[in-house]
PDB file of C-alpha atoms in Angstrom:
ATOM      1  CA  LEU A 165     144.768 -55.642  58.678  1.00  0.00           C
ATOM      2  CA  PRO A 166     145.507 -54.948  55.118  1.00  0.00           C
ATOM      3  CA  ALA A 167     146.697 -51.490  54.394  1.00  0.00           C
ATOM      4  CA  ARG A 168     144.213 -49.192  52.812  1.00  0.00           C
ATOM      5  CA  PRO A 169     145.137 -48.236  49.303  1.00  0.00           C
ATOM      6  CA  ARG A 170     146.160 -44.687  48.996  1.00  0.00           C
ATOM      7  CA  LEU A 171     144.149 -42.524  46.613  1.00  0.00           C
ATOM      8  CA  LEU A 172     145.846 -40.238  44.267  1.00  0.00           C
ATOM      9  CA  PRO A 173     144.869 -36.557  44.611  1.00  0.00           C
ATOM     10  CA  GLN A 174     142.858 -36.796  41.389  1.00  0.00           C
ATOM     11  CA  GLU A 175     140.962 -39.846  42.644  1.00  0.00           C
ATOM     12  CA  ARG A 176     140.300 -38.089  45.888  1.00  0.00           C
ATOM     13  CA  LEU A 177     138.783 -35.174  43.983  1.00  0.00           C
ATOM     14  CA  THR A 178     136.642 -37.480  41.836  1.00  0.00           C
ATOM     15  CA  ASN A 179     135.454 -39.311  44.932  1.00  0.00           C
ATOM     16  CA  SER A 180     134.584 -35.987  46.599  1.00  0.00           C
ATOM     17  CA  GLN A 181     132.765 -34.846  43.484  1.00  0.00           C
ATOM     18  CA  ALA A 182     130.764 -38.067  43.432  1.00  0.00           C
ATOM     19  CA  GLN A 183     129.823 -37.592  47.078  1.00  0.00           C
ATOM     20  CA  LEU A 184     128.949 -33.990  46.388  1.00  0.00           C
ATOM     21  CA  ALA A 185     126.831 -34.951  43.365  1.00  0.00           C
ATOM     22  CA  SER A 186     125.064 -37.621  45.434  1.00  0.00           C
ATOM     23  CA  ALA A 187     124.417 -35.108  48.214  1.00  0.00           C
ATOM     24  CA  LEU A 188     123.185 -32.587  45.640  1.00  0.00           C
ATOM     25  CA  ASP A 189     120.801 -35.214  44.168  1.00  0.00           C
ATOM     26  CA  ASP A 190     119.570 -36.026  47.664  1.00  0.00           C
ATOM     27  CA  GLY A 191     119.050 -32.316  48.310  1.00  0.00           C
ATOM     28  CA  MET A 192     117.164 -31.841  45.031  1.00  0.00           C
ATOM     29  CA  ARG A 193     114.955 -34.852  45.770  1.00  0.00           C
ATOM     30  CA  GLY A 194     114.315 -33.409  49.233  1.00  0.00           C
ATOM     31  CA  ALA A 195     113.458 -30.015  47.750  1.00  0.00           C
ATOM     32  CA  ARG A 196     111.042 -31.615  45.248  1.00  0.00           C
ATOM     33  CA  ALA A 197     109.497 -33.687  48.040  1.00  0.00           C
ATOM     34  CA  THR A 198     109.130 -30.508  50.119  1.00  0.00           C
ATOM     35  CA  GLU A 199     107.519 -28.674  47.182  1.00  0.00           C
ATOM     36  CA  ASP A 200     105.187 -31.626  46.570  1.00  0.00           C
ATOM     37  CA  ALA A 201     104.306 -31.744  50.262  1.00  0.00           C
ATOM     38  CA  GLU A 202     103.689 -27.979  50.326  1.00  0.00           C
ATOM     39  CA  ARG A 203     101.536 -28.196  47.183  1.00  0.00           C
ATOM     40  CA  ARG A 204      99.587 -31.119  48.657  1.00  0.00           C
ATOM     41  CA  ALA A 205      99.197 -29.214  51.934  1.00  0.00           C
ATOM     42  CA  GLY A 206      97.804 -26.246  49.972  1.00  0.00           C
ATOM     43  CA  GLU A 207      95.383 -28.541  48.144  1.00  0.00           C
ATOM     44  CA  LEU A 208      94.316 -30.115  51.440  1.00  0.00           C
ATOM     45  CA  GLN A 209      93.840 -26.688  53.020  1.00  0.00           C
ATOM     46  CA  ALA A 210      91.688 -25.607  50.064  1.00  0.00           C
ATOM     47  CA  ARG A 211      89.663 -28.820  50.306  1.00  0.00           C
ATOM     48  CA  PHE A 212      89.337 -28.325  54.070  1.00  0.00           C
ATOM     49  CA  GLY A 213      87.992 -24.814  53.411  1.00  0.00           C
ATOM     50  CA  GLU A 214      85.448 -26.223  50.951  1.00  0.00           C
ATOM     51  CA  VAL A 215      84.370 -28.876  53.444  1.00  0.00           C
ATOM     52  CA  GLN A 216      84.095 -26.259  56.208  1.00  0.00           C
ATOM     53  CA  SER A 217      81.953 -24.093  53.931  1.00  0.00           C
ATOM     54  CA  GLN A 218      79.734 -27.067  53.093  1.00  0.00           C
ATOM     55  CA  LEU A 219      79.473 -27.895  56.789  1.00  0.00           C
ATOM     56  CA  GLN A 220      78.420 -24.324  57.609  1.00  0.00           C
ATOM     57  CA  SER A 221      75.825 -24.456  54.823  1.00  0.00           C
ATOM     58  CA  ALA A 222      74.556 -27.795  56.094  1.00  0.00           C
ATOM     59  CA  ARG A 223      74.323 -26.420  59.647  1.00  0.00           C
ATOM     60  CA  ALA A 224      72.402 -23.375  58.408  1.00  0.00           C
ATOM     61  CA  GLU A 225      70.059 -25.625  56.412  1.00  0.00           C
ATOM     62  CA  ASN A 226      69.653 -27.883  59.448  1.00  0.00           C
ATOM     63  CA  SER A 227      68.716 -24.869  61.568  1.00  0.00           C
ATOM     64  CA  LYS A 228      66.137 -23.807  58.984  1.00  0.00           C
ATOM     65  CA  LEU A 229      64.707 -27.317  58.893  1.00  0.00           C
ATOM     66  CA  ALA A 230      64.572 -27.478  62.692  1.00  0.00           C
ATOM     67  CA  ALA A 231      62.685 -24.159  62.783  1.00  0.00           C
ATOM     68  CA  LEU A 232      60.337 -25.403  60.070  1.00  0.00           C
ATOM     69  CA  ARG A 233      59.761 -28.653  61.997  1.00  0.00           C
ATOM     70  CA  GLN A 234      58.918 -26.654  65.132  1.00  0.00           C
ATOM     71  CA  GLU A 235      56.498 -24.501  63.135  1.00  0.00           C
ATOM     72  CA  VAL A 236      54.812 -27.600  61.703  1.00  0.00           C
ATOM     73  CA  GLU A 237      54.571 -29.179  65.165  1.00  0.00           C
ATOM     74  CA  ARG A 238      53.088 -25.955  66.584  1.00  0.00           C
ATOM     75  CA  THR A 239      50.585 -25.707  63.727  1.00  0.00           C
ATOM     76  CA  CYS A 240      49.612 -29.358  64.169  1.00  0.00           C
ATOM     77  CA  ALA A 241      49.106 -28.822  67.897  1.00  0.00           C
ATOM     78  CA  GLU A 242      46.928 -25.780  67.180  1.00  0.00           C
ATOM     79  CA  GLN A 243      44.920 -27.776  64.624  1.00  0.00           C
ATOM     80  CA  ARG A 244      44.481 -30.647  67.104  1.00  0.00           C
ATOM     81  CA  LEU A 245      43.313 -28.143  69.724  1.00  0.00           C
ATOM     82  CA  ARG A 246      40.897 -26.559  67.240  1.00  0.00           C
ATOM     83  CA  GLY A 247      39.712 -30.029  66.264  1.00  0.00           C
ATOM     84  CA  ASP A 248      39.182 -30.923  69.913  1.00  0.00           C
ATOM     85  CA  HIS A 249      37.213 -27.695  70.451  1.00  0.00           C
ATOM     86  CA  ALA A 250      35.164 -28.324  67.302  1.00  0.00           C
ATOM     87  CA  GLU A 251      34.499 -31.906  68.353  1.00  0.00           C
ATOM     88  CA  ALA A 252      33.349 -30.731  71.799  1.00  0.00           C
ATOM     89  CA  GLU A 253      31.100 -28.119  70.172  1.00  0.00           C
ATOM     90  CA  VAL A 254      29.616 -30.761  67.862  1.00  0.00           C
ATOM     91  CA  ARG A 255      28.940 -33.028  70.868  1.00  0.00           C
ATOM     92  CA  ARG A 256      27.351 -30.122  72.748  1.00  0.00           C
ATOM     93  CA  ILE A 257      25.128 -29.160  69.804  1.00  0.00           C
ATOM     94  CA  SER A 258      24.288 -32.793  69.100  1.00  0.00           C
ATOM     95  CA  GLY A 259      23.273 -33.302  72.727  1.00  0.00           C
ATOM     96  CA  LYS A 260      21.128 -30.180  72.626  1.00  0.00           C
ATOM     97  CA  ALA A 261      19.511 -31.309  69.356  1.00  0.00           C
ATOM     98  CA  THR A 262      18.831 -34.746  70.840  1.00  0.00           C
ATOM     99  CA  ARG A 263      17.199 -33.189  73.913  1.00  0.00           C
ATOM    100  CA  MET A 264      15.111 -30.899  71.702  1.00  0.00           C
ATOM    101  CA  ALA A 265      14.061 -33.841  69.527  1.00  0.00           C
ATOM    102  CA  ASP A 266      13.064 -35.807  72.662  1.00  0.00           C
ATOM    103  CA  ALA A 267      11.085 -32.822  73.958  1.00  0.00           C
ATOM    104  CA  LEU A 268       9.349 -32.408  70.584  1.00  0.00           C
ATOM    105  CA  ALA A 269       8.509 -36.131  70.534  1.00  0.00           C
ATOM    106  CA  GLN A 270       7.008 -35.864  74.038  1.00  0.00           C
ATOM    107  CA  LEU A 271       5.088 -32.761  72.989  1.00  0.00           C
ATOM    108  CA  ALA A 272       3.802 -34.589  69.906  1.00  0.00           C
ATOM    109  CA  ASN A 273       2.691 -37.508  72.102  1.00  0.00           C
ATOM    110  CA  VAL A 274       0.892 -35.130  74.463  1.00  0.00           C
ATOM    111  CA  ALA A 275      -0.756 -33.363  71.510  1.00  0.00           C
ATOM    112  CA  GLN A 276      -1.799 -36.675  69.970  1.00  0.00           C
ATOM    113  CA  ARG A 277      -3.334 -37.856  73.267  1.00  0.00           C
ATOM    114  CA  ALA A 278      -5.142 -34.528  73.587  1.00  0.00           C
ATOM    115  CA  VAL A 279      -6.530 -34.830  70.057  1.00  0.00           C
ATOM    116  CA  GLU A 280      -7.569 -38.434  70.674  1.00  0.00           C
ATOM    117  CA  SER A 281      -9.183 -37.421  73.951  1.00  0.00           C
ATOM    118  CA  GLU A 282     -10.990 -34.556  72.225  1.00  0.00           C
ATOM    119  CA  LEU A 283     -12.196 -36.915  69.493  1.00  0.00           C
ATOM    120  CA  GLN A 284     -13.515 -39.378  72.034  1.00  0.00           C
ATOM    121  CA  ALA A 285     -15.289 -36.576  73.844  1.00  0.00           C
ATOM    122  CA  THR A 286     -16.952 -35.377  70.646  1.00  0.00           C
ATOM    123  CA  GLU A 287     -18.109 -38.902  69.750  1.00  0.00           C
ATOM    124  CA  HIS A 288     -20.215 -39.051  72.882  1.00  0.00           C
ATOM    125  CA  LEU A 289     -21.989 -35.773  72.112  1.00  0.00           C
ATOM    126  CA  PRO A 290     -25.397 -36.059  70.558  1.00  0.00           C
ATOM    127  CA  SER A 291     -25.314 -35.196  66.943  1.00  0.00           C
ATOM    128  CA  ALA A 292     -26.984 -31.986  65.951  1.00  0.00           C
ATOM    129  CA  PRO A 293     -30.097 -32.286  63.800  1.00  0.00           C
ATOM    130  CA  THR A 294     -29.571 -31.513  60.197  1.00  0.00           C
ATOM    131  CA  HIS A 295     -32.147 -29.624  58.165  1.00  0.00           C
ATOM    132  CA  GLU A 296     -33.061 -31.174  54.951  1.00  0.00           C
ATOM    133  CA  THR A 297     -34.732 -29.113  52.309  1.00  0.00           C
TER     134      THR A 297
END
């Protein structure tokens, strides 16, 4: 093995200074990277807070919409029920009107037959003498 060259004390100091400067640069880069990471973490935390706030607002809005949907469904069900009741009432009244119309038609037929019968009976009566002046 070749012998390692011996460094003079001055060269040793310069070499140590270079290593120290390199280590200092590495440390400074690490510190900047840490600061950047901390700043980015702060930005991400702030953004996370904004997103959480938006999520809470969206959930609240969703709850309002769900309540509104339930109210609309309830109102529609009530309207359908009212419509069903109204339709049943219309059928009931219509049936009653139809029965009344049938009864009136039968009554009219009976009255017409009675009038016709009365007319026939009066045709067979002798006519009363008329006085001429």
